[in-house]
Amino acid sequence: MDGWDFLLIVIRVVVIFVMLMITTLLLVWFERKVVADMQDRIGPSRAGPWGILQTLADGMKLFFKEQITPRKVEFGLYIAAPILATVPAFLIFMAVPFGRPFTLTLGGEPREILLQGADLNIGLLFILSMSSIAVYAVVLAGWSSGSKYPLLGGVRATAQAISYEAALGLSVIPVVMYTGSVQLSEIVEFQRANLQFLGNVIPFIPNWNLFLLAPSFVIFFIAAVAETNRAPFDLVEAEQELVGGFHTEYSGLRFALFFLAEYINMFTMSAIAVTLFMGGWSGPTWDGVLPALVSGVLPTFWFFAKVVVLLFVYVWLRATLPRLRYDQLMEFGWKRLIPGALAWLMIIGVVLAWRQFGNPWS
Amino acid sequence: MGPVEAFLAGMRVTFGHFVRAFFGGKGEVTIRYPDEMRVKPQRFHGRHVLNRYPDGMEKCIGCELCAGACPAHCIYVRGKDNPADDPVSPGERYGFVYEINLLRCIFCALCVEACPTEAITMTQLFEMSTTNREDGIYTRTELLVNPDGTPNHMFTEDPYADLGELVKADGWMRAAAPGGRAAYEGETAWTPSAGIGARPPELGQSEPVVDEDGDD
């Protein structure tokens, strides 16, 4: 570990930070534009070409707005909540690989540069723990505001998070069992090969977990939508019932942080789904045919292309589905998703044991 | 239909609309408002104007029937005898104070219906936002049309003021005006106005509307 290594880490962190900010700017615009198209509207069209700078304008407005602090707030927690929402959102993405590692000679020796914040060997656990911490932000924001609507939003958030976190965790276990690793780079590496049992019949089908573990993917995606408090699971911030839910009493930059965290979470959840089920950054790179630089950038391109597909589904769901009623939410979580995830886990366990140990009667 | 089928049916609808909008279809039902204007109906209830006869005389005779008819009590009129040497209106009296509080007005056009001389009519002007309450009270200065028949607009220097609409004073108030009853269909039964002259008769609801003079 010398100065170069340290510098590389700093650069990686800064790059990921900036990337997430820009992604959020574009994502909000993307969502508004796609929803507008789906609802026969025009959507943002004034700031910049196709209104692409609209989010920037909104962000600037929030930045300069007064931050109103209600009298009854618990000030310490009230201030901590938006920070607590934003920091895990940034941290989760640090563990996600978004491109193929490459080697550069710096300071006299070749160094492998990961396109990933940190290649944690407990990557998946880290992600699950961080996404749990983000829930505290909502709960604390609701409680510390000293107002009834945020409190209701916070209480709903607690129940929703507990219900759907279980399903989220259970849906990930088959992936871990199948690939044999919780390290995200290894999970991606595992999916780069061709699909084994169909590969002989139809070539070029990648070994994505999506094909063999499709039920897991569906459960994971539904739980991810619920975890990020997006429609149709946005009971936490149901505008029509709870004003703004947990962020009712927040304004200006503090509100902007919640907003930022929500969209970063949406992006990172899609990125995790891509990493776990859709092969992460794997994809055809045509090494040797294309220039080295293009082949090096292509995996990152594939990664983002897959993420955009999932983000489209997020937005699509939002434009289509009405919000679930509270009892429907609970029933769906506990009576459908969790038993479904458990049953699927059992099936995968039996199949994997069969593959490893052979027939139980032989 | 089961829940899954219902879900898929809903998703198909939104995706269809997205595809139609994304690949060049003009499916939007909204417009880029300050840049584009909707074509408003002939009898649109915009803000009021006080009309003049073609010779420049005011139509208002200060009778206060509009104020009496107003359900929102937003009209204030004071009549005054015409000066003998320089009459303002053809009658005996004229409305020398005329105020409408457009913040209270409900745009029902009962004043138009009540007016015996068709002095007050409604235009298609609808951009009336102000930055203080006093500006919401329109007086004679704003309400009375110019001698050429164009209404005064409070914000002509505003880049978004629709100056094209200023030409269209003396709106098609005819349904509400005394001469606009169904019995008069196809018959000109109203007085001419400055700048416009006598409006051609409306075809009424029994026949399709034809844009005869091409300005509506």
Coordinates of C-alpha atoms in Angstrom, one line a residue, chain A residues 35-348:
Chain A
V35 CA -44.4 8.8 -16.9
A36 CA -45.4 11.8 -18.9
D37 CA -45.3 9.7 -22.1
M38 CA -47.3 7.0 -20.4
Q39 CA -49.9 9.5 -19.3
D40 CA -50.2 11.4 -22.6
R41 CA -48.5 14.5 -21.2
I42 CA -45.4 16.3 -22.3
G43 CA -43.3 16.4 -19.2
P44 CA -40.4 18.7 -18.4
S45 CA -39.5 20.5 -21.6
R46 CA -38.2 23.9 -20.7
A47 CA -34.8 23.6 -19.0
G48 CA -32.2 22.5 -21.5
P49 CA -32.9 20.2 -24.5
W50 CA -35.9 18.0 -23.8
G51 CA -36.0 19.5 -20.3
I52 CA -32.9 17.4 -19.3
L53 CA -31.7 20.1 -16.9
Q54 CA -35.0 20.3 -15.0
T55 CA -33.7 18.3 -12.1
L56 CA -30.7 20.6 -11.8
A57 CA -33.0 23.6 -11.7
D58 CA -35.2 21.9 -9.1
G59 CA -32.1 21.0 -7.1
M60 CA -30.8 24.6 -7.2
K61 CA -34.2 25.9 -6.1
L62 CA -34.2 23.5 -3.1
F63 CA -30.6 24.5 -2.3
F64 CA -31.5 28.1 -1.9
K65 CA -34.8 27.6 -0.1
E66 CA -35.3 28.3 3.5
Q67 CA -35.0 25.3 5.8
I68 CA -37.9 25.6 8.1
T69 CA -37.5 23.9 11.4
P70 CA -40.8 23.3 13.3
R71 CA -40.8 24.1 17.0
K72 CA -41.5 20.6 18.3
V73 CA -38.7 18.7 16.6
E74 CA -36.0 16.7 18.3
F75 CA -33.3 18.7 16.7
G76 CA -30.4 16.2 16.8
L77 CA -32.3 13.4 15.3
Y78 CA -34.2 15.7 13.0
I79 CA -30.9 16.8 11.4
A80 CA -29.4 13.3 11.5
A81 CA -32.2 11.6 9.6
P82 CA -31.6 13.1 6.1
I83 CA -27.9 12.4 6.5
L84 CA -28.6 8.9 7.6
A85 CA -30.8 8.4 4.6
T86 CA -28.2 9.7 2.1
V87 CA -25.0 8.1 3.4
P88 CA -26.1 4.4 3.2
A89 CA -27.5 5.1 -0.3
F90 CA -24.1 6.1 -1.4
L91 CA -22.3 3.4 0.5
I92 CA -24.4 0.6 -1.0
F93 CA -23.2 1.3 -4.5
M94 CA -19.6 1.2 -3.3
A95 CA -19.8 -2.6 -3.2
V96 CA -21.3 -3.0 -6.7
P97 CA -18.9 -3.7 -9.6
F98 CA -19.9 -1.6 -12.6
G99 CA -17.1 -2.5 -15.1
R100 CA -14.4 -5.0 -15.9
P101 CA -11.2 -4.5 -13.9
F102 CA -8.2 -3.4 -15.9
T103 CA -4.5 -3.2 -15.3
L104 CA -2.4 0.0 -15.4
T105 CA 1.2 0.5 -14.7
L106 CA 1.5 3.2 -12.1
G107 CA 4.6 4.1 -10.1
G108 CA 6.6 1.4 -11.7
E109 CA 4.5 -1.6 -11.0
P110 CA 1.3 -3.0 -12.7
R111 CA -1.8 -2.4 -10.6
E112 CA -5.2 -3.9 -11.1
I113 CA -7.9 -1.2 -11.1
L114 CA -11.3 -2.3 -10.0
L115 CA -14.4 -0.5 -11.3
Q116 CA -15.9 -0.9 -7.9
G117 CA -15.7 1.0 -4.7
A118 CA -14.4 -1.9 -2.7
D119 CA -14.5 -5.6 -3.6
L120 CA -15.8 -6.8 -0.2
N121 CA -15.8 -10.5 0.4
I122 CA -19.1 -10.0 2.3
G123 CA -20.5 -7.7 -0.4
L124 CA -24.0 -9.0 -0.3
L125 CA -24.2 -8.9 3.5
F126 CA -22.9 -5.4 3.4
I127 CA -25.6 -4.3 1.0
L128 CA -28.3 -5.9 3.0
S129 CA -27.1 -4.3 6.2
M130 CA -26.8 -0.9 4.6
S131 CA -30.2 -1.0 3.1
S132 CA -31.5 -1.8 6.6
I133 CA -29.8 1.2 8.0
A134 CA -31.6 3.4 5.5
V135 CA -34.9 2.4 7.1
Y136 CA -33.8 4.0 10.3
A137 CA -33.6 7.4 8.5
V138 CA -37.3 7.2 7.6
V139 CA -38.3 6.0 11.1
L140 CA -36.2 8.7 12.9
A141 CA -37.4 11.4 10.5
G142 CA -40.9 10.5 11.2
W143 CA -40.5 10.4 14.9
S144 CA -38.3 13.4 15.4
S145 CA -40.5 15.7 13.4
G146 CA -43.0 15.9 16.3
S147 CA -45.9 15.8 13.9
K148 CA -48.6 13.2 13.3
Y149 CA -48.3 12.6 9.6
P150 CA -44.6 12.0 9.6
L151 CA -45.1 9.7 12.6
L152 CA -47.7 7.7 10.8
G153 CA -45.3 7.5 7.8
G154 CA -42.5 6.4 10.0
V155 CA -44.6 3.7 11.7
R156 CA -45.7 2.4 8.3
A157 CA -42.1 2.4 7.2
T158 CA -41.1 0.2 10.1
A159 CA -43.7 -2.4 9.4
Q160 CA -43.1 -2.3 5.6
A161 CA -39.3 -2.6 6.0
I162 CA -39.5 -5.5 8.4
S163 CA -42.0 -7.3 6.1
Y164 CA -40.1 -6.8 2.9
E165 CA -36.6 -7.1 4.1
A166 CA -37.3 -10.7 5.0
A167 CA -38.5 -11.4 1.5
L168 CA -35.5 -9.5 0.1
G169 CA -33.0 -11.5 2.1
L170 CA -34.8 -14.8 1.4
S171 CA -34.8 -14.1 -2.3
V172 CA -31.1 -13.6 -2.4
I173 CA -30.1 -16.8 -0.6
P174 CA -30.7 -19.0 -3.7
V175 CA -28.3 -16.9 -5.6
V176 CA -25.7 -17.3 -2.9
M177 CA -26.3 -21.1 -2.7
Y178 CA -26.2 -21.4 -6.5
T179 CA -23.1 -19.3 -7.1
G180 CA -21.4 -20.2 -3.8
S181 CA -20.3 -16.7 -2.9
V182 CA -21.4 -13.5 -1.4
Q183 CA -18.7 -11.5 -3.1
L184 CA -20.3 -9.5 -5.8
S185 CA -17.3 -9.7 -8.2
E186 CA -17.4 -13.5 -8.0
I187 CA -21.1 -13.6 -8.6
V188 CA -20.6 -11.6 -11.7
E189 CA -17.7 -13.8 -12.8
F190 CA -19.9 -16.9 -12.2
Q191 CA -22.5 -15.5 -14.6
R192 CA -20.0 -14.7 -17.4
A193 CA -19.9 -18.3 -18.6
N194 CA -22.4 -19.7 -21.0
L195 CA -25.6 -21.3 -19.7
Q196 CA -24.6 -24.8 -18.9
F197 CA -27.5 -27.1 -19.5
L198 CA -29.0 -25.1 -22.4
G199 CA -25.7 -23.9 -23.7
N200 CA -25.1 -27.0 -25.8
V201 CA -28.4 -26.5 -27.5
I202 CA -28.5 -22.7 -28.0
P203 CA -25.1 -21.0 -27.8
F204 CA -24.6 -17.4 -26.7
I205 CA -27.2 -17.6 -23.9
P206 CA -25.3 -16.1 -20.9
N207 CA -25.3 -17.9 -17.6
W208 CA -27.5 -15.3 -15.9
N209 CA -29.1 -16.3 -12.6
L210 CA -32.2 -14.7 -14.0
F211 CA -32.9 -17.8 -16.1
L212 CA -32.5 -20.5 -13.5
L213 CA -33.6 -18.4 -10.5
A214 CA -36.4 -16.5 -12.1
P215 CA -38.7 -16.7 -9.1
S216 CA -36.0 -15.3 -6.9
F217 CA -35.6 -12.4 -9.3
V218 CA -39.3 -11.6 -9.3
I219 CA -39.4 -11.7 -5.5
F220 CA -36.2 -9.7 -5.2
F221 CA -37.5 -7.0 -7.6
I222 CA -40.9 -6.7 -5.8
A223 CA -39.2 -6.5 -2.4
A224 CA -36.7 -4.0 -3.8
V225 CA -39.6 -1.7 -5.0
A226 CA -41.0 -2.0 -1.5
E227 CA -37.7 -1.3 0.1
T228 CA -37.1 1.8 -1.8
N229 CA -40.7 3.0 -1.0
R230 CA -41.7 3.4 -4.6
A231 CA -45.2 3.1 -6.0
P232 CA -47.2 0.9 -5.6
F233 CA -45.6 0.4 -2.2
D234 CA -45.1 4.1 -1.3
L235 CA -47.4 4.1 1.7
V236 CA -44.6 5.7 3.7
E237 CA -45.0 8.9 1.8
A238 CA -48.5 8.6 0.5
E239 CA -49.2 12.2 -0.5
Q240 CA -53.0 11.8 -0.5
E241 CA -53.2 10.4 3.0
L242 CA -50.1 11.6 4.8
V243 CA -49.2 14.9 3.1
G244 CA -45.6 14.0 2.5
G245 CA -45.2 11.2 5.0
F246 CA -42.0 11.1 6.8
H247 CA -40.6 14.2 5.1
T248 CA -43.6 16.5 5.6
E249 CA -41.7 18.7 8.0
Y250 CA -38.5 18.8 5.9
S251 CA -37.8 21.6 3.5
G252 CA -35.0 23.0 1.4
L253 CA -31.8 21.0 1.3
R254 CA -32.9 18.6 4.0
F255 CA -35.8 17.5 1.9
A256 CA -33.5 17.4 -1.1
L257 CA -31.3 14.8 0.7
F258 CA -34.3 12.5 1.2
F259 CA -35.2 13.0 -2.4
L260 CA -31.6 12.2 -3.5
A261 CA -31.5 9.1 -1.3
E262 CA -34.7 7.8 -2.7
Y263 CA -33.5 8.0 -6.3
I264 CA -30.0 6.7 -5.5
N265 CA -31.7 3.8 -3.7
M266 CA -33.8 3.1 -6.8
F267 CA -30.6 3.1 -8.9
T268 CA -28.6 0.9 -6.6
M269 CA -31.4 -1.6 -6.1
S270 CA -31.6 -1.9 -9.9
A271 CA -27.8 -2.2 -10.0
I272 CA -27.8 -5.0 -7.4
A273 CA -30.6 -6.8 -9.2
V274 CA -28.5 -6.6 -12.4
T275 CA -25.4 -7.8 -10.5
L276 CA -27.1 -10.7 -8.9
F277 CA -29.4 -11.9 -11.7
M278 CA -28.5 -10.3 -15.0
G279 CA -24.7 -10.9 -15.1
G280 CA -23.6 -7.5 -13.9
W281 CA -21.2 -5.9 -16.3
S282 CA -20.8 -9.1 -18.4
G283 CA -21.6 -8.9 -22.0
P284 CA -19.9 -9.2 -25.4
T285 CA -16.8 -7.1 -25.5
W286 CA -15.2 -8.4 -28.8
D287 CA -11.7 -8.2 -27.3
G288 CA -9.1 -7.9 -30.1
V289 CA -11.7 -7.0 -32.7
L290 CA -12.4 -3.6 -31.3
P291 CA -9.8 -1.1 -29.9
A292 CA -8.8 -1.9 -26.3
L293 CA -10.3 1.2 -25.0
V294 CA -13.8 0.4 -26.5
S295 CA -13.6 -3.2 -25.2
G296 CA -12.7 -1.8 -21.8
V297 CA -15.6 0.6 -21.7
L298 CA -18.2 -1.8 -23.1
P299 CA -18.8 -3.8 -19.9
T300 CA -19.6 -0.5 -18.1
F301 CA -22.0 0.2 -21.0
W302 CA -23.7 -3.2 -20.7
F303 CA -24.0 -2.6 -16.9
F304 CA -25.8 0.7 -17.3
A305 CA -27.9 -0.5 -20.2
K306 CA -29.2 -3.4 -18.0
V307 CA -29.8 -1.0 -15.1
V308 CA -31.8 1.4 -17.3
V309 CA -34.0 -1.5 -18.4
L310 CA -34.8 -2.2 -14.7
L311 CA -35.3 1.5 -14.0
F312 CA -37.8 1.6 -16.8
V313 CA -39.7 -1.2 -15.1
Y314 CA -39.6 0.8 -11.9
V315 CA -41.1 3.8 -13.6
W316 CA -43.5 1.7 -15.6
L317 CA -44.9 0.2 -12.3
R318 CA -45.2 3.7 -10.9
A319 CA -47.2 4.9 -13.9
T320 CA -49.5 1.9 -13.9
L321 CA -50.3 0.7 -10.4
P322 CA -52.4 2.4 -7.7
R323 CA -51.0 2.3 -4.2
L324 CA -51.7 -0.8 -2.2
R325 CA -53.9 -0.6 0.9
Y326 CA -52.1 -1.2 4.1
D327 CA -53.6 -4.6 4.8
Q328 CA -53.0 -5.6 1.2
L329 CA -49.3 -4.6 1.6
M330 CA -49.0 -6.8 4.7
E331 CA -50.9 -9.7 3.3
F332 CA -48.9 -9.6 0.1
G333 CA -45.6 -9.5 2.0
W334 CA -46.3 -12.1 4.6
K335 CA -48.8 -14.5 2.9
R336 CA -47.4 -14.4 -0.6
L337 CA -43.8 -13.2 -0.9
I338 CA -42.2 -14.8 2.2
P339 CA -43.8 -18.2 1.8
G340 CA -43.1 -18.1 -1.9
A341 CA -39.5 -17.2 -1.2
L342 CA -39.2 -20.0 1.4
A343 CA -40.7 -22.6 -0.9
W344 CA -38.4 -21.6 -3.7
L345 CA -35.4 -21.7 -1.3
M346 CA -36.4 -25.3 -0.3
I347 CA -36.6 -26.4 -3.9
I348 CA -33.3 -24.8 -4.8

